[in-house]
Short mmCIF file of C-alpha atoms in Angstrom, two decimals:
data_model
loop_
_atom_site.label_atom_id
_atom_site.label_comp_id
_atom_site.label_asym_id
_atom_site.label_seq_id
_atom_site.Cartn_x
_atom_site.Cartn_y
_atom_site.Cartn_z
CA MET F 362 11.19 -13.07 -13.84
CA ILE F 363 10.19 -14.30 -10.45
CA LYS F 364 11.42 -17.13 -8.69
CA ILE F 365 10.77 -20.63 -8.03
CA TYR F 366 11.94 -21.80 -4.34
CA GLU F 367 11.22 -25.06 -3.11
CA PHE F 368 9.31 -24.78 0.69
CA ASP F 369 11.87 -27.81 2.77
CA ALA F 370 14.68 -25.30 1.30
CA LEU F 371 13.49 -22.27 3.11
CA LYS F 372 13.95 -21.01 6.53
CA PRO F 373 11.24 -19.63 8.11
CA GLU F 374 11.77 -16.31 7.98
CA GLU F 375 13.32 -16.60 4.26
CA ILE F 376 9.93 -17.79 3.24
CA LEU F 377 8.64 -13.92 3.03
CA ASN F 378 10.97 -11.09 4.60
CA ARG F 379 8.47 -7.88 4.87
CA ASP F 380 9.96 -5.10 7.35
CA ILE F 381 8.62 -2.20 7.38
CA ARG F 382 10.60 0.22 9.54
CA ALA F 383 11.67 3.69 7.91
CA GLU F 384 14.54 4.89 6.87
CA ALA F 385 15.98 7.42 9.16
CA ASN F 386 15.61 10.45 6.43
CA VAL F 387 11.76 8.73 6.34
CA GLU F 388 11.83 9.70 10.45
CA ALA F 389 12.89 12.62 10.18
CA THR F 390 11.33 13.78 7.20
CA VAL F 391 8.31 13.46 8.66
CA ASP F 392 9.01 13.90 12.29
CA ALA F 393 9.32 18.19 10.32
CA ILE F 394 6.19 17.91 8.75
CA ILE F 395 4.36 16.94 11.61
CA ALA F 396 5.91 19.61 13.84
CA ASP F 397 5.56 22.11 10.84
CA VAL F 398 1.70 21.84 10.36
CA ARG F 399 1.36 21.68 14.38
CA ALA F 400 3.57 25.18 14.37
CA ARG F 401 1.57 26.59 10.71
CA GLY F 402 -1.77 24.90 10.86
CA ASP F 403 -2.95 25.46 7.59
CA ALA F 404 -0.24 27.51 5.43
CA ALA F 405 2.18 24.49 6.05
CA LEU F 406 -0.97 21.86 4.74
CA ARG F 407 -0.70 24.70 1.51
CA ASP F 408 3.05 24.64 1.41
CA TYR F 409 3.09 20.81 0.82
CA ALA F 410 0.22 20.61 -1.51
CA LEU F 411 2.70 23.12 -3.48
CA LYS F 412 5.41 21.47 -2.73
CA PHE F 413 4.32 17.41 -3.17
CA ASP F 414 1.50 17.45 -5.33
CA HIS F 415 2.29 20.80 -7.74
CA ALA F 416 -0.89 21.61 -6.43
CA LYS F 417 -2.29 26.10 -5.88
CA LEU F 418 -5.06 26.03 -2.93
CA ASP F 419 -6.58 28.68 -2.53
CA SER F 420 -8.74 26.83 0.39
CA ILE F 421 -7.83 23.70 1.59
CA GLN F 422 -11.72 22.30 1.77
CA VAL F 423 -13.41 21.12 -1.14
CA SER F 424 -16.09 23.16 -1.72
CA GLN F 425 -19.66 22.05 -2.21
CA ALA F 426 -19.36 23.15 -5.70
CA GLU F 427 -16.70 21.22 -6.53
CA ILE F 428 -18.72 17.81 -4.47
CA ASP F 429 -21.43 18.51 -6.92
CA GLU F 430 -19.55 19.32 -10.51
CA ALA F 431 -17.33 16.42 -9.75
CA PHE F 432 -20.89 14.43 -8.63
CA ALA F 433 -22.92 15.84 -12.29
CA ALA F 434 -19.75 14.97 -14.27
CA SER F 435 -19.90 11.31 -13.17
CA ASP F 436 -21.02 8.38 -15.68
CA PRO F 437 -24.34 7.10 -14.73
CA ASP F 438 -23.26 3.85 -14.91
CA PHE F 439 -19.84 3.74 -12.67
CA LEU F 440 -22.17 5.39 -10.29
CA GLU F 441 -24.31 3.13 -10.09
CA THR F 442 -21.76 0.56 -9.54
CA LEU F 443 -20.37 2.24 -6.55
CA ARG F 444 -23.85 2.57 -4.93
CA MET F 445 -24.32 -1.37 -5.66
CA ALA F 446 -21.10 -1.69 -4.00
CA ALA F 447 -22.17 0.65 -1.32
CA ASP F 448 -24.98 -1.42 0.03
CA ASN F 449 -22.46 -5.03 -0.70
CA ILE F 450 -20.16 -2.97 2.17
CA ARG F 451 -23.27 -1.99 4.11
CA HIS F 452 -25.08 -4.63 4.95
CA PHE F 453 -22.21 -6.85 5.55
CA HIS F 454 -20.27 -4.71 8.08
CA GLU F 455 -24.05 -3.87 9.19
CA HIS F 456 -24.18 -7.68 10.95
CA GLN F 457 -20.32 -6.83 12.83
CA VAL F 458 -22.75 -4.42 15.34
CA HIS F 459 -22.11 -5.56 18.61
CA LYS F 460 -25.06 -5.68 21.10
CA ASN F 461 -24.56 -4.26 24.85
CA PHE F 462 -25.38 -6.65 27.55
CA VAL F 463 -25.54 -6.74 31.34
CA VAL F 464 -25.49 -9.32 33.91
CA ASN F 465 -27.35 -10.16 36.40
CA ASP F 466 -27.78 -13.39 37.60
CA THR F 467 -26.88 -12.75 41.20
CA PRO F 468 -28.94 -10.78 43.79
CA GLY F 469 -27.66 -7.08 44.09
CA ILE F 470 -25.58 -7.17 40.79
CA VAL F 471 -25.58 -5.64 37.92
CA LEU F 472 -22.47 -6.01 35.58
CA GLY F 473 -22.75 -5.06 32.14
CA GLN F 474 -20.42 -3.49 28.56
CA LYS F 475 -22.25 -1.22 26.12
CA TYR F 476 -20.39 0.07 23.17
CA THR F 477 -19.78 3.19 22.54
CA PRO F 478 -19.16 4.67 19.19
CA ILE F 479 -16.33 7.35 18.28
CA GLU F 480 -16.91 11.27 18.42
CA ARG F 481 -14.60 11.99 14.90
CA ALA F 482 -12.94 10.25 12.72
CA GLY F 483 -10.06 10.78 9.64
CA VAL F 484 -10.07 8.91 6.90
CA TYR F 485 -6.93 9.45 4.16
CA VAL F 486 -7.48 8.27 0.58
CA PRO F 487 -4.59 7.56 -1.05
CA GLY F 488 -3.73 9.95 -4.03
CA GLY F 489 -0.33 9.90 -6.20
CA THR F 490 -0.22 7.04 -8.75
CA ALA F 491 -3.97 5.86 -9.17
CA ALA F 492 -7.19 7.28 -7.61
CA TYR F 493 -8.75 4.78 -5.31
CA PRO F 494 -12.45 5.79 -4.03
CA SER F 495 -13.21 2.07 -3.15
CA THR F 496 -11.22 2.60 0.44
CA VAL F 497 -13.40 5.57 0.57
CA LEU F 498 -16.47 3.51 0.13
CA MET F 499 -14.36 1.14 2.29
CA ASP F 500 -13.61 3.56 5.22
CA VAL F 501 -16.38 5.42 5.59
CA ILE F 502 -18.83 3.39 5.63
CA PRO F 503 -18.03 1.07 8.36
CA ALA F 504 -18.40 4.14 10.15
CA LYS F 505 -21.37 5.38 9.37
CA VAL F 506 -23.40 1.63 10.43
CA ALA F 507 -20.97 2.36 14.09
CA GLY F 508 -22.96 6.21 14.03
CA VAL F 509 -19.52 7.83 14.33
CA SER F 510 -21.33 11.85 14.65
CA GLU F 511 -18.70 13.02 12.31
CA ILE F 512 -16.69 11.82 9.48
CA VAL F 513 -13.62 13.74 8.39
CA MET F 514 -11.05 13.03 4.76
CA THR F 515 -8.11 13.82 3.26
CA THR F 516 -7.21 13.47 0.08
CA PRO F 517 -4.41 15.07 -1.98
CA ALA F 518 -5.18 17.65 -5.09
CA GLY F 519 -3.99 16.93 -9.00
CA PRO F 520 -1.75 20.07 -10.39
CA ASP F 521 -5.56 21.72 -11.44
CA GLY F 522 -5.90 21.95 -7.62
CA LYS F 523 -8.94 19.62 -7.59
CA VAL F 524 -10.22 16.33 -6.21
CA ASN F 525 -10.24 13.13 -8.51
CA PRO F 526 -14.09 13.19 -9.47
CA ALA F 527 -14.34 9.38 -8.76
CA ILE F 528 -12.91 10.18 -4.90
CA LEU F 529 -15.00 13.00 -4.52
CA ALA F 530 -18.31 10.59 -6.45
CA ALA F 531 -17.66 8.43 -3.52
CA ALA F 532 -18.01 10.06 -0.72
CA VAL F 533 -20.76 11.24 -2.11
CA ILE F 534 -22.53 8.02 -2.10
CA ALA F 535 -20.66 6.80 1.32
CA GLY F 536 -21.90 10.04 3.53
CA ILE F 537 -18.78 11.62 3.45
CA ASP F 538 -19.14 15.03 5.76
CA LYS F 539 -15.94 16.98 4.90
CA ILE F 540 -12.91 16.44 2.70
CA PHE F 541 -9.67 18.69 2.79
CA LYS F 542 -7.42 19.12 -0.43
CA THR F 543 -4.29 17.17 1.52
CA GLY F 544 -1.88 13.79 1.63
CA GLY F 545 1.23 12.47 2.87
CA ALA F 546 2.22 13.15 6.00
CA GLN F 547 1.04 16.32 6.75
CA ALA F 548 -2.82 14.97 6.22
CA VAL F 549 -2.17 13.16 8.94
CA ALA F 550 -0.73 15.72 10.88
CA ALA F 551 -3.50 17.69 10.42
CA LEU F 552 -6.05 15.44 11.50
CA ALA F 553 -4.12 14.45 14.56
CA TYR F 554 -3.50 17.82 15.79
CA GLY F 555 -5.68 19.93 13.82
CA THR F 556 -5.43 23.15 12.38
CA GLN F 557 -7.47 26.52 10.96
CA SER F 558 -9.79 24.42 9.00
CA ILE F 559 -9.52 21.06 9.61
CA PRO F 560 -11.07 19.36 12.98
CA ALA F 561 -8.71 17.52 14.75
CA VAL F 562 -9.76 13.91 15.09
CA ASP F 563 -10.00 10.87 17.48
CA LYS F 564 -9.28 8.11 15.47
CA ILE F 565 -7.47 8.11 12.19
CA VAL F 566 -8.00 5.03 9.25
CA GLY F 567 -6.54 4.64 5.71
CA PRO F 568 -3.33 3.30 4.00
CA GLY F 569 -0.84 5.31 2.89
CA ASN F 570 2.63 5.35 1.78
CA ILE F 571 5.33 5.07 3.74
CA TYR F 572 5.46 8.51 4.87
CA VAL F 573 1.68 7.95 5.79
CA ALA F 574 2.27 5.33 7.91
CA THR F 575 5.39 6.46 9.36
CA ALA F 576 2.74 9.70 10.70
CA LYS F 577 0.28 7.44 11.84
CA ARG F 578 2.52 5.71 14.19
CA LYS F 579 3.93 8.66 14.94
CA VAL F 580 0.86 10.53 15.77
CA PHE F 581 -0.62 7.15 17.66
CA GLY F 582 -1.53 8.12 21.86
CA LYS F 583 -2.83 11.71 20.54
CA VAL F 584 -5.31 9.71 18.47
CA GLY F 585 -6.15 6.20 17.77
CA ILE F 586 -4.71 4.60 13.87
CA ASP F 587 -6.53 1.36 12.38
CA MET F 588 -3.17 0.08 11.53
CA ILE F 589 0.49 0.32 9.92
CA ALA F 590 -0.22 -0.57 7.19
CA GLY F 591 2.88 -2.31 4.52
CA PRO F 592 2.65 -2.96 1.01
CA SER F 593 0.18 -4.43 -0.36
CA GLU F 594 0.30 -8.80 -0.20
CA ILE F 595 -1.32 -11.67 -2.43
CA LEU F 596 -0.96 -14.97 -1.72
CA VAL F 597 -2.58 -17.78 -4.47
CA LEU F 598 -3.08 -20.88 -2.83
CA ALA F 599 -3.40 -23.43 -6.17
CA ASP F 600 -3.43 -27.03 -6.19
CA GLY F 601 -2.67 -28.39 -9.87
CA SER F 602 -5.86 -28.08 -11.63
CA CYS F 603 -5.60 -24.54 -11.29
CA ASN F 604 -5.13 -22.25 -15.13
CA PRO F 605 -1.96 -20.98 -14.75
CA ALA F 606 -3.32 -17.37 -16.68
CA TRP F 607 -5.74 -17.11 -13.62
CA VAL F 608 -3.07 -17.12 -11.55
CA ALA F 609 -1.03 -14.93 -12.74
CA ALA F 610 -3.32 -12.66 -12.93
CA ASP F 611 -4.36 -12.30 -9.81
CA LEU F 612 -1.23 -12.23 -8.76
CA LEU F 613 -0.45 -9.48 -10.75
CA SER F 614 -3.87 -7.71 -9.58
CA GLN F 615 -1.84 -6.53 -6.85
CA ALA F 616 1.78 -6.27 -8.13
CA GLU F 617 0.48 -3.65 -10.45
CA HIS F 618 -0.55 -1.30 -6.68
CA ASP F 619 2.94 -0.18 -5.73
CA LYS F 620 6.80 -1.93 -6.52
CA LEU F 621 7.19 -3.02 -3.20
CA ALA F 622 3.49 -5.41 -3.73
CA SER F 623 4.36 -9.20 -2.53
CA PRO F 624 2.89 -11.38 -5.18
CA VAL F 625 3.15 -14.51 -4.15
CA LEU F 626 2.53 -18.21 -5.35
CA VAL F 627 1.78 -21.74 -3.22
CA THR F 628 1.70 -24.84 -4.69
CA ASP F 629 1.69 -28.56 -4.02
CA SER F 630 2.52 -28.43 -8.23
CA ALA F 631 5.61 -27.88 -10.09
CA ALA F 632 4.12 -28.11 -13.08
CA LEU F 633 1.99 -24.99 -12.06
CA ALA F 634 4.83 -23.15 -10.72
CA LYS F 635 6.40 -23.49 -14.10
CA ALA F 636 3.30 -22.60 -16.17
CA VAL F 637 2.24 -19.48 -14.02
CA GLN F 638 6.52 -18.35 -14.27
CA GLN F 639 5.58 -18.08 -17.76
CA GLU F 640 2.23 -17.14 -17.75
CA LEU F 641 3.82 -13.55 -16.14
CA GLU F 642 5.69 -13.26 -18.76
CA VAL F 643 2.83 -13.12 -21.25
CA GLN F 644 0.74 -10.93 -19.04
CA ILE F 645 2.83 -8.52 -17.33
CA PRO F 646 4.40 -6.53 -21.15
CA GLN F 647 0.14 -5.96 -21.55
CA LEU F 648 -0.23 -4.05 -18.80
CA PRO F 649 -0.92 -0.74 -18.91
CA ARG F 650 1.51 -0.39 -15.05
CA ALA F 651 3.72 -2.63 -16.42
CA ALA F 652 6.85 -1.47 -15.07
CA ILE F 653 5.62 -1.49 -11.57
CA ALA F 654 4.15 -4.57 -11.83
CA ARG F 655 8.03 -6.02 -13.04
CA GLU F 656 9.54 -4.41 -10.85
CA SER F 657 7.17 -5.88 -7.63
CA VAL F 658 7.29 -9.23 -9.21
CA ASP F 659 10.43 -9.57 -10.33
CA THR F 660 12.01 -8.13 -6.55
CA ASN F 661 9.70 -9.26 -4.27
CA GLY F 662 7.67 -12.18 -5.86
CA LYS F 663 8.28 -15.60 -4.77
CA ILE F 664 6.30 -19.11 -5.72
CA ILE F 665 6.85 -21.97 -3.08
CA VAL F 666 6.75 -25.56 -4.12
CA THR F 667 5.33 -27.39 -1.26
CA ASP F 668 5.44 -31.52 -1.24
CA ASP F 669 2.03 -31.80 -0.49
CA MET F 670 -1.48 -29.76 0.12
CA ALA F 671 -1.02 -29.75 4.28
CA LYS F 672 2.85 -28.03 3.48
CA ALA F 673 1.04 -25.39 0.87
CA VAL F 674 -1.26 -24.24 3.81
CA ASP F 675 1.69 -24.22 6.35
CA ALA F 676 3.73 -22.17 4.43
CA VAL F 677 0.10 -19.55 4.20
CA ASN F 678 0.26 -19.32 7.60
CA ILE F 679 3.82 -18.45 8.10
CA ILE F 680 3.23 -15.39 5.73
CA ALA F 681 0.53 -14.66 7.37
CA PRO F 682 -0.86 -12.64 3.67
CA GLU F 683 -3.22 -9.87 3.18
CA HIS F 684 -5.48 -11.04 0.66
CA LEU F 685 -5.76 -14.96 0.82
CA GLU F 686 -6.86 -17.10 -2.38
CA LEU F 687 -7.81 -20.39 -1.87
CA CYS F 688 -7.63 -21.20 -5.46
CA VAL F 689 -8.44 -25.22 -4.94
CA ASP F 690 -11.53 -27.93 -6.02
CA ASP F 691 -12.37 -27.96 -2.23
CA PRO F 692 -11.41 -24.48 -0.45
CA PHE F 693 -13.89 -24.95 2.52
CA ALA F 694 -12.14 -27.95 3.39
CA VAL F 695 -9.11 -25.92 3.85
CA LEU F 696 -10.69 -22.97 5.41
CA ASN F 697 -10.75 -24.20 8.99
CA SER F 698 -7.23 -24.55 8.48
CA VAL F 699 -5.81 -21.01 7.57
CA LYS F 700 -4.82 -19.19 10.82
CA ASN F 701 -3.27 -16.20 9.68
CA ALA F 702 -4.56 -13.91 6.60
CA GLY F 703 -6.53 -11.03 6.41
CA SER F 704 -9.20 -11.53 3.85
CA ILE F 705 -9.94 -15.43 1.94
CA PHE F 706 -10.88 -15.64 -1.34
CA LEU F 707 -12.16 -19.22 -1.56
CA GLY F 708 -12.50 -20.85 -5.28
CA LYS F 709 -11.54 -20.81 -8.23
CA ASN F 710 -14.14 -17.89 -9.84
CA VAL F 711 -13.10 -15.48 -6.78
CA PRO F 712 -10.49 -13.26 -7.84
CA GLU F 713 -9.25 -10.95 -5.06
CA ALA F 714 -10.58 -7.71 -7.35
CA LEU F 715 -14.39 -9.03 -6.74
CA GLY F 716 -13.19 -8.22 -2.65
CA ASP F 717 -11.04 -4.87 -2.89
CA TYR F 718 -14.21 -3.39 -4.61
CA PHE F 719 -17.70 -5.27 -4.43
CA ALA F 720 -18.30 -8.38 -2.43
CA GLY F 721 -18.52 -6.50 0.78
CA PRO F 722 -15.46 -7.56 3.10
CA ASN F 723 -13.72 -4.78 4.28
CA HIS F 724 -10.21 -4.30 1.43
CA THR F 725 -8.49 -2.13 4.65
CA LEU F 726 -6.76 -5.64 5.64
CA PRO F 727 -3.50 -6.26 7.99
CA THR F 728 -0.08 -6.12 5.86
CA SER F 729 3.80 -7.33 6.57
CA GLY F 730 2.42 -11.07 8.52
CA THR F 731 0.31 -8.92 11.00
CA ALA F 732 -2.52 -10.61 10.67
CA ARG F 733 -1.44 -13.13 13.36
CA PHE F 734 -2.65 -10.48 15.74
CA SER F 735 -5.04 -8.18 13.94
CA SER F 736 -7.90 -8.29 11.48
CA PRO F 737 -9.59 -5.76 8.46
CA LEU F 738 -11.14 -2.29 8.88
CA GLY F 739 -14.65 -2.90 10.20
CA VAL F 740 -16.85 -1.53 12.89
CA ASP F 741 -15.07 -2.22 16.18
CA ASP F 742 -12.75 0.17 14.88
CA PHE F 743 -14.86 2.99 15.47
CA VAL F 744 -16.47 2.18 18.73
CA LYS F 745 -14.90 1.74 21.96
CA LYS F 746 -16.08 -0.44 24.77
CA SER F 747 -17.21 0.76 27.97
CA SER F 748 -17.11 -2.24 30.97
CA PHE F 749 -19.60 -1.37 34.36
CA ILE F 750 -20.27 -2.16 38.08
CA TYR F 751 -23.37 -1.92 40.41
CA TYR F 752 -23.06 -3.70 43.34
CA THR F 753 -25.38 -2.91 46.55
CA ARG F 754 -24.19 -2.04 49.85
CA ASP F 755 -24.99 -5.64 50.86
CA ALA F 756 -23.62 -7.48 47.50
CA LEU F 757 -20.39 -5.21 48.67
CA GLY F 758 -19.88 -6.02 52.41
CA ALA F 759 -20.54 -9.98 51.19
CA VAL F 760 -16.95 -9.14 49.54
CA GLN F 761 -15.54 -6.08 51.64
CA SER F 762 -12.86 -8.85 53.82
CA ARG F 763 -11.88 -10.41 50.43
CA ILE F 764 -11.75 -7.05 48.20
CA ALA F 765 -9.53 -6.24 51.58
CA ASP F 766 -7.32 -8.87 52.02
CA PHE F 767 -6.43 -8.52 48.09
CA ALA F 768 -4.98 -5.23 48.19
CA GLU F 769 -3.04 -5.83 51.47
CA HIS F 770 -1.51 -8.49 49.61
CA GLU F 771 -0.70 -6.48 46.81
CA GLY F 772 0.96 -3.22 49.29
CA LEU F 773 -2.14 -1.36 48.42
CA HIS F 774 -3.36 -0.58 51.78
CA ALA F 775 -5.61 2.44 50.59
CA HIS F 776 -7.21 0.19 47.62
CA ALA F 777 -8.62 -1.39 50.98
CA LYS F 778 -9.67 1.02 53.08
CA SER F 779 -11.32 1.86 50.60
CA VAL F 780 -13.48 -0.93 50.61
CA THR F 781 -13.78 -1.03 54.75
CA ILE F 782 -14.72 2.49 55.64
CA ARG F 783 -18.07 1.95 54.23
CA TYR F 784 -18.59 -0.80 56.76
CA GLU F 785 -17.01 0.53 59.93
CA ASP F 786 -19.55 2.43 61.61
CA GLU F 787 -21.19 -0.93 61.90
CA LYS F 788 -18.60 -2.68 63.80
#
């Protein structure tokens, strides 16, 4: 059963203790997998597919015939849902596109910034206990909007050697270029270093388990990564007028993801806290993934009761949740007080699942408190910013002595000389 805590009795570090550092055996396993993929390429990927996914692969790449077959066999209503979701995601992310700018308000000086998309992105889509076509849409479409030239996707095959057809259907609608049958740390290694079949990419995005997260951390520097994601989290901030059954259902929408997921309720109503605690016991046994939800709720779940809504918001900002639901009468009045959250769901009629699948904002979000300093996946993750500077000879000459003086104060004579040498013939 989920535990209820009084906010004032908790130390900040006790409110939600999350540590996503990998254990030593995970680190060693990931190191060995990365080294093996670098050494043996596709052969290593085939061996790991057989070992971890029980899939015997003839080809690493998903063929066009497999893609066409999966798409043709898909339910037309589901395909229409995917298209509608894709349109919403695309429309939202198009508003994130930045424009290049030029500053030319001083004679002889031109300054500016230009945005350039990365050339090749790698999208990791998890397999295992659930299929995530939503992740395909959320991770591929912002890259498309950004103008990435080539997008490749990796996802594990099932024991039949095939990729989940829902994932393939989403890949077609998102506009993916190439799809490969590999998952886990080995997929991250392949995307970072390349194999005979899989091209090396410039950046890897997408969620995964602790092995994927650890591999992404280890290849960072060779390639870019979006974030090091921990287990999923939901925080519901609710007042006493909320329906406890709705709140319990929203908490369980994340608890069913993973035994390590963190479902948290923060409320200023002791009565609601007790009602939600009881409602969870009613709903958990009804879930197909009840065992996962039970462990998530009992081990990582919390209900935190505060004296008032101001303290409830304080708790939210300390936790910095991945998903935040503001289940209050006037969510817009609370919104500006929220400093730390990945994605914010406003009002009692906005369950987190709306954002997971359909509304448009991205569902690849900062976890483990990193919403204090990081943001959801978006167009910015697929572009680079370059600044540029132009000075005429006269414009540089007007400030040459100041630049040289600055350089000399740092003890860097060659810096100073690189400016003054251009004017020595004028002395």
